[in-house]
Amino acid sequence: RAEKMPPLMDPESVGLLLPESKSLGITAFVEPTVEGGAGVLFAGKLSNNTEEGTTSSSADGDDGEEVDNLGSILFPPPDSKEGSRPPLSDLETIKKLITDQFPLLEGTPGMEDMVQQLLSQRTSVADSVKCNIYSSNSDSTATAICGDAAHATGGVSGQGCNSALVDSATLSDCLIQHYQSSNISTDTVQSAKRAMLHQSVSSYSQKAVPEGHALYDLSFGNDGKTLPIFRNVKAILSNAVDALFGGKFGIGKKSLQALLASSSSPFVDIRREREKYYVEDFPSDEDFRGELEKLYDIE
């Protein structure tokens, strides 16, 4: 937690900050809190080598070696022993590492205290989830999954609650459309209810799976894959224009995080509009339906 929002950021808006070095694989999620404060969440992957890149000044006060791996500083293994992080004497070094990668955090009041908080906290681990179907097949009890059970992104996009509510609304609509109890005869009530419930959850899965996959792509980008050189340069320039103007004066577009937070457009539409940023094309509605038909017998 910081005393105040970073002065270079909008004090009333949530922001997703990308690092200067793409290879770092860390993002910073900044959110306004009560009394003008700010909450800063760093998200990234755990280092594969707990020893690699973690060095600190010597105990005798020599300026010595700098900590050169921000990832290993911010995300030591959750079960790492006390003292595996750099000592508090390296506050200025770590502060500089953070602001070098996230320049918009420069000048944040209470930055030193924020670094101390980071060094004193254990790493919290959040898993990502990407399911290819959100409903049970017709051989079992009609069941549907929503929210993080179907598509968890570990808080990267800030859309966990919103997407869960959208899933619930979609499932409700499918139940209203397909579960018509007034049309059931008394002779076939059990089998008819079962069939209508399965039709409801199957329809929900067909509608919700593309949304979940689109949210996953919007949250994690190309997930380690690299665009061809020309497309990569074009995407970098486009991102730079968006970051600089954010749609003002008709130039560029809102940042992805601002778009996700302010738009009521489906995630699928946002993902398809950003096709140029991705290595793989997003599947069509027909492609999704075909994949679901391979998994379960959908009429």
PDB file of C-alpha atoms in Angstrom:
ATOM      1  CA  ARG A   1       0.000   0.000   0.000  1.00  0.00           C
ATOM      2  CA  ALA A   2       1.224   3.502  -0.874  1.00  0.00           C
ATOM      3  CA  GLU A   3       0.326   6.713   0.946  1.00  0.00           C
ATOM      4  CA  LYS A   4      -0.893   8.392  -2.236  1.00  0.00           C
ATOM      5  CA  MET A   5      -1.572   7.488  -5.846  1.00  0.00           C
ATOM      6  CA  PRO A   6       1.479   7.898  -8.093  1.00  0.00           C
ATOM      7  CA  PRO A   7       1.506  11.566  -9.227  1.00  0.00           C
ATOM      8  CA  LEU A   8       1.953  10.551 -12.871  1.00  0.00           C
ATOM      9  CA  MET A   9      -1.285   8.505 -12.838  1.00  0.00           C
ATOM     10  CA  ASP A  10      -4.974   9.407 -12.770  1.00  0.00           C
ATOM     11  CA  PRO A  11      -5.896   9.424  -9.040  1.00  0.00           C
ATOM     12  CA  GLU A  12      -9.396   8.107  -9.758  1.00  0.00           C
ATOM     13  CA  SER A  13      -8.612   5.315 -12.213  1.00  0.00           C
ATOM     14  CA  VAL A  14      -7.325   1.774 -11.931  1.00  0.00           C
ATOM     15  CA  GLY A  15      -4.189   1.245 -14.017  1.00  0.00           C
ATOM     16  CA  LEU A  16      -2.323  -1.734 -15.412  1.00  0.00           C
ATOM     17  CA  LEU A  17       1.381  -0.932 -15.868  1.00  0.00           C
ATOM     18  CA  LEU A  18       3.549  -2.926 -18.252  1.00  0.00           C
ATOM     19  CA  PRO A  19       7.332  -3.124 -17.682  1.00  0.00           C
ATOM     20  CA  GLU A  20       9.838  -1.362 -19.888  1.00  0.00           C
ATOM     21  CA  SER A  21      11.459  -4.747 -20.541  1.00  0.00           C
ATOM     22  CA  LYS A  22       8.971  -7.233 -22.008  1.00  0.00           C
ATOM     23  CA  SER A  23      11.202 -10.137 -21.011  1.00  0.00           C
ATOM     24  CA  LEU A  24      10.658  -9.263 -17.341  1.00  0.00           C
ATOM     25  CA  GLY A  25       7.202 -10.842 -17.363  1.00  0.00           C
ATOM     26  CA  ILE A  26       5.868  -8.694 -14.496  1.00  0.00           C
ATOM     27  CA  THR A  27       2.939  -6.270 -14.447  1.00  0.00           C
ATOM     28  CA  ALA A  28       1.895  -3.738 -11.804  1.00  0.00           C
ATOM     29  CA  PHE A  29      -1.789  -3.254 -11.019  1.00  0.00           C
ATOM     30  CA  VAL A  30      -2.459   0.129  -9.327  1.00  0.00           C
ATOM     31  CA  GLU A  31      -5.801   0.895  -7.695  1.00  0.00           C
ATOM     32  CA  PRO A  32      -6.991   3.991  -5.756  1.00  0.00           C
ATOM     33  CA  THR A  33      -7.973   3.285  -2.149  1.00  0.00           C
ATOM     34  CA  VAL A  34      -9.602   5.255   0.665  1.00  0.00           C
ATOM     35  CA  GLU A  35      -8.261   8.656   1.699  1.00  0.00           C
ATOM     36  CA  GLY A  36      -6.303   9.082  -1.517  1.00  0.00           C
ATOM     37  CA  GLY A  37      -4.051   6.067  -0.986  1.00  0.00           C
ATOM     38  CA  ALA A  38      -3.143   3.404  -3.504  1.00  0.00           C
ATOM     39  CA  GLY A  39      -2.850  -0.355  -3.596  1.00  0.00           C
ATOM     40  CA  VAL A  40      -0.143  -1.791  -5.851  1.00  0.00           C
ATOM     41  CA  LEU A  41      -0.205  -5.444  -6.887  1.00  0.00           C
ATOM     42  CA  PHE A  42       2.760  -6.935  -8.736  1.00  0.00           C
ATOM     43  CA  ALA A  43       1.927 -10.010 -10.795  1.00  0.00           C
ATOM     44  CA  GLY A  44       4.412 -12.338 -12.463  1.00  0.00           C
ATOM     45  CA  LYS A  45       5.824 -15.838 -12.589  1.00  0.00           C
ATOM     46  CA  LEU A  46       7.929 -17.510  -9.924  1.00  0.00           C
ATOM     47  CA  SER A  47      11.598 -17.848 -10.793  1.00  0.00           C
ATOM     48  CA  ASN A  48      12.680 -21.344 -11.828  1.00  0.00           C
ATOM     49  CA  ASN A  49      15.986 -20.861 -10.064  1.00  0.00           C
ATOM     50  CA  THR A  50      15.667 -19.517  -6.529  1.00  0.00           C
ATOM     51  CA  GLU A  51      19.350 -18.611  -6.382  1.00  0.00           C
ATOM     52  CA  GLU A  52      19.742 -17.024  -9.807  1.00  0.00           C
ATOM     53  CA  GLY A  53      20.048 -13.268  -9.966  1.00  0.00           C
ATOM     54  CA  THR A  54      19.715 -12.547  -6.240  1.00  0.00           C
ATOM     55  CA  THR A  55      22.746 -10.767  -4.837  1.00  0.00           C
ATOM     56  CA  SER A  56      22.986  -7.986  -2.291  1.00  0.00           C
ATOM     57  CA  SER A  57      25.392  -5.609  -0.636  1.00  0.00           C
ATOM     58  CA  SER A  58      27.829  -7.178   1.803  1.00  0.00           C
ATOM     59  CA  ALA A  59      27.182  -7.075   5.528  1.00  0.00           C
ATOM     60  CA  ASP A  60      30.074  -4.682   6.184  1.00  0.00           C
ATOM     61  CA  GLY A  61      28.274  -1.902   4.320  1.00  0.00           C
ATOM     62  CA  ASP A  62      30.264  -2.121   1.093  1.00  0.00           C
ATOM     63  CA  ASP A  63      28.240  -0.749  -1.814  1.00  0.00           C
ATOM     64  CA  GLY A  64      29.195  -3.953  -3.634  1.00  0.00           C
ATOM     65  CA  GLU A  65      26.826  -5.864  -5.876  1.00  0.00           C
ATOM     66  CA  GLU A  66      23.315  -4.719  -6.813  1.00  0.00           C
ATOM     67  CA  VAL A  67      20.264  -6.912  -6.895  1.00  0.00           C
ATOM     68  CA  ASP A  68      19.861  -7.567 -10.630  1.00  0.00           C
ATOM     69  CA  ASN A  69      16.750  -9.732 -10.911  1.00  0.00           C
ATOM     70  CA  LEU A  70      13.534  -7.941 -10.029  1.00  0.00           C
ATOM     71  CA  GLY A  71      11.506 -11.107 -10.533  1.00  0.00           C
ATOM     72  CA  SER A  72      13.415 -13.053  -7.880  1.00  0.00           C
ATOM     73  CA  ILE A  73      13.095 -10.091  -5.483  1.00  0.00           C
ATOM     74  CA  LEU A  74       9.348  -9.685  -5.864  1.00  0.00           C
ATOM     75  CA  PHE A  75       8.492 -13.368  -6.201  1.00  0.00           C
ATOM     76  CA  PRO A  76      10.685 -15.694  -4.146  1.00  0.00           C
ATOM     77  CA  PRO A  77       9.172 -19.180  -3.760  1.00  0.00           C
ATOM     78  CA  PRO A  78       6.331 -19.122  -1.177  1.00  0.00           C
ATOM     79  CA  ASP A  79       8.190 -21.686   0.962  1.00  0.00           C
ATOM     80  CA  SER A  80      11.545 -19.868   0.790  1.00  0.00           C
ATOM     81  CA  LYS A  81      13.443 -19.380   4.042  1.00  0.00           C
ATOM     82  CA  GLU A  82      13.666 -16.052   5.809  1.00  0.00           C
ATOM     83  CA  GLY A  83      16.591 -14.028   4.524  1.00  0.00           C
ATOM     84  CA  SER A  84      16.311 -15.228   0.918  1.00  0.00           C
ATOM     85  CA  ARG A  85      15.299 -11.724  -0.107  1.00  0.00           C
ATOM     86  CA  PRO A  86      17.749  -8.802  -0.152  1.00  0.00           C
ATOM     87  CA  PRO A  87      18.285  -6.928   3.144  1.00  0.00           C
ATOM     88  CA  LEU A  88      16.454  -3.670   3.824  1.00  0.00           C
ATOM     89  CA  SER A  89      19.752  -1.833   3.267  1.00  0.00           C
ATOM     90  CA  ASP A  90      19.092  -2.332  -0.446  1.00  0.00           C
ATOM     91  CA  LEU A  91      15.875  -0.259  -0.391  1.00  0.00           C
ATOM     92  CA  GLU A  92      17.172   2.430  -2.733  1.00  0.00           C
ATOM     93  CA  THR A  93      18.540  -0.143  -5.183  1.00  0.00           C
ATOM     94  CA  ILE A  94      15.252  -2.035  -5.292  1.00  0.00           C
ATOM     95  CA  LYS A  95      13.255   1.185  -5.523  1.00  0.00           C
ATOM     96  CA  LYS A  96      15.316   2.151  -8.574  1.00  0.00           C
ATOM     97  CA  LEU A  97      14.825  -1.278 -10.148  1.00  0.00           C
ATOM     98  CA  ILE A  98      11.055  -0.904  -9.765  1.00  0.00           C
ATOM     99  CA  THR A  99      10.839   2.654 -11.086  1.00  0.00           C
ATOM    100  CA  ASP A 100      13.185   1.854 -13.982  1.00  0.00           C
ATOM    101  CA  GLN A 101      10.740  -0.826 -15.117  1.00  0.00           C
ATOM    102  CA  PHE A 102       7.579   1.076 -14.136  1.00  0.00           C
ATOM    103  CA  PRO A 103       8.329   4.798 -14.667  1.00  0.00           C
ATOM    104  CA  LEU A 104       4.764   5.841 -13.791  1.00  0.00           C
ATOM    105  CA  LEU A 105       5.508   4.828 -10.173  1.00  0.00           C
ATOM    106  CA  GLU A 106       8.270   7.462  -9.999  1.00  0.00           C
ATOM    107  CA  GLY A 107       7.643   9.967  -7.225  1.00  0.00           C
ATOM    108  CA  THR A 108       5.019   7.873  -5.430  1.00  0.00           C
ATOM    109  CA  PRO A 109       4.745   9.154  -1.818  1.00  0.00           C
ATOM    110  CA  GLY A 110       5.834   6.465   0.636  1.00  0.00           C
ATOM    111  CA  MET A 111       7.699   4.445  -2.008  1.00  0.00           C
ATOM    112  CA  GLU A 112      10.344   3.378   0.524  1.00  0.00           C
ATOM    113  CA  ASP A 113       7.658   2.015   2.848  1.00  0.00           C
ATOM    114  CA  MET A 114       6.046   0.211  -0.097  1.00  0.00           C
ATOM    115  CA  VAL A 115       9.370  -1.524  -0.876  1.00  0.00           C
ATOM    116  CA  GLN A 116       9.687  -2.540   2.782  1.00  0.00           C
ATOM    117  CA  GLN A 117       6.196  -4.042   2.617  1.00  0.00           C
ATOM    118  CA  LEU A 118       7.167  -6.010  -0.474  1.00  0.00           C
ATOM    119  CA  LEU A 119      10.267  -7.429   1.173  1.00  0.00           C
ATOM    120  CA  SER A 120       8.386  -8.414   4.322  1.00  0.00           C
ATOM    121  CA  GLN A 121       5.506 -10.232   2.589  1.00  0.00           C
ATOM    122  CA  ARG A 122       5.395 -13.797   1.399  1.00  0.00           C
ATOM    123  CA  THR A 123       4.633 -14.484  -2.239  1.00  0.00           C
ATOM    124  CA  SER A 124       0.961 -15.225  -2.884  1.00  0.00           C
ATOM    125  CA  VAL A 125       0.352 -17.762  -5.623  1.00  0.00           C
ATOM    126  CA  ALA A 126      -2.686 -17.609  -7.907  1.00  0.00           C
ATOM    127  CA  ASP A 127      -3.303 -20.213 -10.590  1.00  0.00           C
ATOM    128  CA  SER A 128      -4.799 -19.541 -14.000  1.00  0.00           C
ATOM    129  CA  VAL A 129      -7.663 -21.687 -15.268  1.00  0.00           C
ATOM    130  CA  LYS A 130      -8.785 -22.174 -18.865  1.00  0.00           C
ATOM    131  CA  CYS A 131     -11.519 -24.784 -19.392  1.00  0.00           C
ATOM    132  CA  ASN A 132     -12.664 -25.858 -22.849  1.00  0.00           C
ATOM    133  CA  ILE A 133     -16.251 -26.575 -21.780  1.00  0.00           C
ATOM    134  CA  TYR A 134     -18.365 -25.244 -18.914  1.00  0.00           C
ATOM    135  CA  SER A 135     -21.065 -27.914 -18.632  1.00  0.00           C
ATOM    136  CA  SER A 136     -21.480 -31.613 -17.944  1.00  0.00           C
ATOM    137  CA  ASN A 137     -22.482 -34.088 -20.643  1.00  0.00           C
ATOM    138  CA  SER A 138     -25.913 -35.702 -20.930  1.00  0.00           C
ATOM    139  CA  ASP A 139     -24.797 -38.876 -19.107  1.00  0.00           C
ATOM    140  CA  SER A 140     -24.421 -37.105 -15.773  1.00  0.00           C
ATOM    141  CA  THR A 141     -26.287 -34.610 -13.615  1.00  0.00           C
ATOM    142  CA  ALA A 142     -26.727 -31.270 -15.366  1.00  0.00           C
ATOM    143  CA  THR A 143     -23.919 -29.060 -14.034  1.00  0.00           C
ATOM    144  CA  ALA A 144     -22.368 -25.756 -15.062  1.00  0.00           C
ATOM    145  CA  ILE A 145     -19.277 -23.878 -13.865  1.00  0.00           C
ATOM    146  CA  CYS A 146     -18.903 -20.108 -13.741  1.00  0.00           C
ATOM    147  CA  GLY A 147     -16.297 -17.503 -12.877  1.00  0.00           C
ATOM    148  CA  ASP A 148     -12.881 -18.606 -11.641  1.00  0.00           C
ATOM    149  CA  ALA A 149     -13.901 -22.263 -11.803  1.00  0.00           C
ATOM    150  CA  ALA A 150     -14.053 -21.855 -15.586  1.00  0.00           C
ATOM    151  CA  HIS A 151     -11.567 -19.084 -16.414  1.00  0.00           C
ATOM    152  CA  ALA A 152      -9.341 -17.747 -13.647  1.00  0.00           C
ATOM    153  CA  THR A 153      -6.698 -15.189 -14.616  1.00  0.00           C
ATOM    154  CA  GLY A 154      -5.205 -14.618 -11.165  1.00  0.00           C
ATOM    155  CA  GLY A 155      -6.368 -11.003 -10.989  1.00  0.00           C
ATOM    156  CA  VAL A 156      -4.223  -9.916 -13.943  1.00  0.00           C
ATOM    157  CA  SER A 157      -7.108  -8.301 -15.840  1.00  0.00           C
ATOM    158  CA  GLY A 158      -9.153  -7.099 -12.855  1.00  0.00           C
ATOM    159  CA  GLN A 159     -12.231  -8.693 -14.447  1.00  0.00           C
ATOM    160  CA  GLY A 160     -12.756 -11.715 -12.190  1.00  0.00           C
ATOM    161  CA  CYS A 161     -15.929 -10.480 -10.485  1.00  0.00           C
ATOM    162  CA  ASN A 162     -17.342  -8.916 -13.646  1.00  0.00           C
ATOM    163  CA  SER A 163     -16.816 -12.048 -15.719  1.00  0.00           C
ATOM    164  CA  ALA A 164     -18.391 -14.244 -13.035  1.00  0.00           C
ATOM    165  CA  LEU A 165     -21.478 -12.012 -12.995  1.00  0.00           C
ATOM    166  CA  VAL A 166     -21.678 -12.164 -16.792  1.00  0.00           C
ATOM    167  CA  ASP A 167     -21.455 -15.979 -16.639  1.00  0.00           C
ATOM    168  CA  SER A 168     -24.278 -16.077 -14.096  1.00  0.00           C
ATOM    169  CA  ALA A 169     -26.456 -13.796 -16.208  1.00  0.00           C
ATOM    170  CA  THR A 170     -25.769 -15.917 -19.309  1.00  0.00           C
ATOM    171  CA  LEU A 171     -26.686 -19.121 -17.453  1.00  0.00           C
ATOM    172  CA  SER A 172     -29.863 -17.468 -16.167  1.00  0.00           C
ATOM    173  CA  ASP A 173     -30.849 -16.433 -19.688  1.00  0.00           C
ATOM    174  CA  CYS A 174     -30.279 -19.976 -20.962  1.00  0.00           C
ATOM    175  CA  LEU A 175     -32.426 -21.445 -18.192  1.00  0.00           C
ATOM    176  CA  ILE A 176     -35.216 -18.973 -18.967  1.00  0.00           C
ATOM    177  CA  GLN A 177     -35.009 -19.834 -22.659  1.00  0.00           C
ATOM    178  CA  HIS A 178     -34.810 -23.629 -22.454  1.00  0.00           C
ATOM    179  CA  TYR A 179     -36.348 -24.679 -19.133  1.00  0.00           C
ATOM    180  CA  GLN A 180     -40.095 -24.364 -19.735  1.00  0.00           C
ATOM    181  CA  SER A 181     -41.694 -26.317 -16.909  1.00  0.00           C
ATOM    182  CA  SER A 182     -45.209 -25.354 -18.008  1.00  0.00           C
ATOM    183  CA  ASN A 183     -44.765 -27.477 -21.133  1.00  0.00           C
ATOM    184  CA  ILE A 184     -43.971 -30.660 -19.221  1.00  0.00           C
ATOM    185  CA  SER A 185     -46.597 -33.407 -19.104  1.00  0.00           C
ATOM    186  CA  THR A 186     -47.030 -35.234 -15.828  1.00  0.00           C
ATOM    187  CA  ASP A 187     -46.134 -38.542 -17.466  1.00  0.00           C
ATOM    188  CA  THR A 188     -42.648 -37.468 -18.515  1.00  0.00           C
ATOM    189  CA  VAL A 189     -41.813 -34.844 -15.912  1.00  0.00           C
ATOM    190  CA  GLN A 190     -38.459 -36.251 -14.736  1.00  0.00           C
ATOM    191  CA  SER A 191     -37.009 -37.029 -18.147  1.00  0.00           C
ATOM    192  CA  ALA A 192     -38.274 -33.736 -19.569  1.00  0.00           C
ATOM    193  CA  LYS A 193     -36.740 -31.697 -16.739  1.00  0.00           C
ATOM    194  CA  ARG A 194     -33.464 -33.513 -17.182  1.00  0.00           C
ATOM    195  CA  ALA A 195     -33.420 -32.870 -20.921  1.00  0.00           C
ATOM    196  CA  MET A 196     -34.259 -29.185 -20.531  1.00  0.00           C
ATOM    197  CA  LEU A 197     -31.608 -28.682 -17.853  1.00  0.00           C
ATOM    198  CA  HIS A 198     -28.971 -30.292 -20.041  1.00  0.00           C
ATOM    199  CA  GLN A 199     -30.053 -28.153 -22.989  1.00  0.00           C
ATOM    200  CA  SER A 200     -29.773 -25.076 -20.750  1.00  0.00           C
ATOM    201  CA  VAL A 201     -26.243 -25.771 -19.500  1.00  0.00           C
ATOM    202  CA  SER A 202     -25.105 -26.865 -22.962  1.00  0.00           C
ATOM    203  CA  SER A 203     -26.367 -23.601 -24.457  1.00  0.00           C
ATOM    204  CA  TYR A 204     -24.664 -21.686 -21.646  1.00  0.00           C
ATOM    205  CA  SER A 205     -21.355 -23.417 -22.372  1.00  0.00           C
ATOM    206  CA  GLN A 206     -21.547 -22.558 -26.070  1.00  0.00           C
ATOM    207  CA  LYS A 207     -22.063 -18.877 -25.227  1.00  0.00           C
ATOM    208  CA  ALA A 208     -19.688 -18.561 -22.283  1.00  0.00           C
ATOM    209  CA  VAL A 209     -16.634 -20.546 -23.451  1.00  0.00           C
ATOM    210  CA  PRO A 210     -15.655 -18.005 -26.168  1.00  0.00           C
ATOM    211  CA  GLU A 211     -15.949 -15.207 -23.610  1.00  0.00           C
ATOM    212  CA  GLY A 212     -13.717 -17.070 -21.145  1.00  0.00           C
ATOM    213  CA  HIS A 213     -11.087 -17.802 -23.787  1.00  0.00           C
ATOM    214  CA  ALA A 214     -11.138 -14.183 -24.955  1.00  0.00           C
ATOM    215  CA  LEU A 215     -10.631 -12.951 -21.377  1.00  0.00           C
ATOM    216  CA  TYR A 216      -7.698 -15.356 -20.969  1.00  0.00           C
ATOM    217  CA  ASP A 217      -6.057 -14.000 -24.144  1.00  0.00           C
ATOM    218  CA  LEU A 218      -6.654 -10.387 -23.106  1.00  0.00           C
ATOM    219  CA  SER A 219      -5.106 -11.128 -19.707  1.00  0.00           C
ATOM    220  CA  PHE A 220      -2.000 -13.062 -20.791  1.00  0.00           C
ATOM    221  CA  GLY A 221      -1.390 -11.853 -24.346  1.00  0.00           C
ATOM    222  CA  ASN A 222       0.593 -14.296 -26.465  1.00  0.00           C
ATOM    223  CA  ASP A 223       1.680 -16.232 -23.377  1.00  0.00           C
ATOM    224  CA  GLY A 224       5.360 -16.333 -24.363  1.00  0.00           C
ATOM    225  CA  LYS A 225       4.911 -16.553 -28.130  1.00  0.00           C
ATOM    226  CA  THR A 226       6.460 -13.845 -30.324  1.00  0.00           C
ATOM    227  CA  LEU A 227       4.897 -11.991 -33.230  1.00  0.00           C
ATOM    228  CA  PRO A 228       6.734 -11.877 -36.583  1.00  0.00           C
ATOM    229  CA  ILE A 229       9.159  -8.923 -36.718  1.00  0.00           C
ATOM    230  CA  PHE A 230       7.039  -6.605 -38.886  1.00  0.00           C
ATOM    231  CA  ARG A 231       3.846  -7.251 -36.932  1.00  0.00           C
ATOM    232  CA  ASN A 232       5.729  -6.896 -33.657  1.00  0.00           C
ATOM    233  CA  VAL A 233       7.100  -3.466 -34.651  1.00  0.00           C
ATOM    234  CA  LYS A 234       3.642  -2.382 -35.801  1.00  0.00           C
ATOM    235  CA  ALA A 235       2.091  -3.553 -32.502  1.00  0.00           C
ATOM    236  CA  ILE A 236       4.759  -1.724 -30.463  1.00  0.00           C
ATOM    237  CA  LEU A 237       4.121   1.528 -32.335  1.00  0.00           C
ATOM    238  CA  SER A 238       0.366   1.122 -31.985  1.00  0.00           C
ATOM    239  CA  ASN A 239       0.702   0.485 -28.242  1.00  0.00           C
ATOM    240  CA  ALA A 240       2.915   3.558 -27.902  1.00  0.00           C
ATOM    241  CA  VAL A 241       0.313   5.751 -29.617  1.00  0.00           C
ATOM    242  CA  ASP A 242      -2.459   4.285 -27.434  1.00  0.00           C
ATOM    243  CA  ALA A 243      -0.414   4.867 -24.277  1.00  0.00           C
ATOM    244  CA  LEU A 244       0.398   8.447 -25.265  1.00  0.00           C
ATOM    245  CA  PHE A 245      -3.028   9.612 -26.438  1.00  0.00           C
ATOM    246  CA  GLY A 246      -5.473   7.001 -25.109  1.00  0.00           C
ATOM    247  CA  GLY A 247      -8.069   7.916 -27.717  1.00  0.00           C
ATOM    248  CA  LYS A 248      -7.918  11.652 -27.023  1.00  0.00           C
ATOM    249  CA  PHE A 249      -8.298  13.937 -30.038  1.00  0.00           C
ATOM    250  CA  GLY A 250      -9.334  10.850 -31.994  1.00  0.00           C
ATOM    251  CA  ILE A 251      -5.790   9.492 -31.877  1.00  0.00           C
ATOM    252  CA  GLY A 252      -5.144   5.919 -30.771  1.00  0.00           C
ATOM    253  CA  LYS A 253      -7.431   3.922 -28.519  1.00  0.00           C
ATOM    254  CA  LYS A 254      -8.004   3.480 -24.812  1.00  0.00           C
ATOM    255  CA  SER A 255      -5.494   1.229 -23.086  1.00  0.00           C
ATOM    256  CA  LEU A 256      -6.640  -2.371 -22.775  1.00  0.00           C
ATOM    257  CA  GLN A 257      -7.083  -2.057 -19.009  1.00  0.00           C
ATOM    258  CA  ALA A 258      -9.150   1.127 -19.373  1.00  0.00           C
ATOM    259  CA  LEU A 259     -11.217  -0.537 -22.087  1.00  0.00           C
ATOM    260  CA  LEU A 260     -11.920  -3.623 -19.972  1.00  0.00           C
ATOM    261  CA  ALA A 261     -12.873  -1.450 -17.005  1.00  0.00           C
ATOM    262  CA  SER A 262     -15.152   0.942 -18.881  1.00  0.00           C
ATOM    263  CA  SER A 263     -16.630  -0.942 -21.840  1.00  0.00           C
ATOM    264  CA  SER A 264     -19.731  -3.111 -21.868  1.00  0.00           C
ATOM    265  CA  SER A 265     -18.575  -4.838 -25.062  1.00  0.00           C
ATOM    266  CA  PRO A 266     -18.184  -8.637 -24.869  1.00  0.00           C
ATOM    267  CA  PHE A 267     -14.628  -9.859 -24.294  1.00  0.00           C
ATOM    268  CA  VAL A 268     -14.889 -11.711 -27.620  1.00  0.00           C
ATOM    269  CA  ASP A 269     -15.447  -8.454 -29.528  1.00  0.00           C
ATOM    270  CA  ILE A 270     -12.543  -6.725 -27.757  1.00  0.00           C
ATOM    271  CA  ARG A 271     -10.242  -9.692 -28.453  1.00  0.00           C
ATOM    272  CA  ARG A 272     -11.152  -9.811 -32.150  1.00  0.00           C
ATOM    273  CA  GLU A 273     -10.660  -6.055 -32.511  1.00  0.00           C
ATOM    274  CA  ARG A 274      -7.107  -6.557 -31.199  1.00  0.00           C
ATOM    275  CA  GLU A 275      -6.290  -9.436 -33.555  1.00  0.00           C
ATOM    276  CA  LYS A 276      -3.123  -7.714 -34.804  1.00  0.00           C
ATOM    277  CA  TYR A 277      -1.508  -8.081 -31.380  1.00  0.00           C
ATOM    278  CA  TYR A 278      -1.774 -11.881 -31.325  1.00  0.00           C
ATOM    279  CA  VAL A 279       0.202 -14.673 -32.940  1.00  0.00           C
ATOM    280  CA  GLU A 280      -2.853 -16.901 -33.349  1.00  0.00           C
ATOM    281  CA  ASP A 281      -6.230 -15.850 -34.740  1.00  0.00           C
ATOM    282  CA  PHE A 282      -9.146 -16.039 -32.349  1.00  0.00           C
ATOM    283  CA  PRO A 283     -11.525 -18.885 -33.312  1.00  0.00           C
ATOM    284  CA  SER A 284     -14.830 -18.062 -34.970  1.00  0.00           C
ATOM    285  CA  ASP A 285     -18.169 -18.915 -33.361  1.00  0.00           C
ATOM    286  CA  GLU A 286     -18.413 -21.863 -35.745  1.00  0.00           C
ATOM    287  CA  ASP A 287     -14.967 -23.087 -34.684  1.00  0.00           C
ATOM    288  CA  PHE A 288     -15.954 -22.979 -31.021  1.00  0.00           C
ATOM    289  CA  ARG A 289     -19.172 -24.849 -31.736  1.00  0.00           C
ATOM    290  CA  GLY A 290     -17.269 -27.492 -33.690  1.00  0.00           C
ATOM    291  CA  GLU A 291     -14.839 -28.021 -30.797  1.00  0.00           C
ATOM    292  CA  LEU A 292     -17.712 -28.402 -28.350  1.00  0.00           C
ATOM    293  CA  GLU A 293     -19.399 -30.932 -30.631  1.00  0.00           C
ATOM    294  CA  LYS A 294     -16.227 -33.015 -30.568  1.00  0.00           C
ATOM    295  CA  LEU A 295     -16.346 -33.121 -26.771  1.00  0.00           C
ATOM    296  CA  TYR A 296     -20.077 -33.696 -26.286  1.00  0.00           C
ATOM    297  CA  ASP A 297     -22.932 -34.583 -28.541  1.00  0.00           C
ATOM    298  CA  ILE A 298     -24.554 -31.173 -29.033  1.00  0.00           C
ATOM    299  CA  GLU A 299     -27.519 -30.869 -31.347  1.00  0.00           C
TER     300      GLU A 299
END
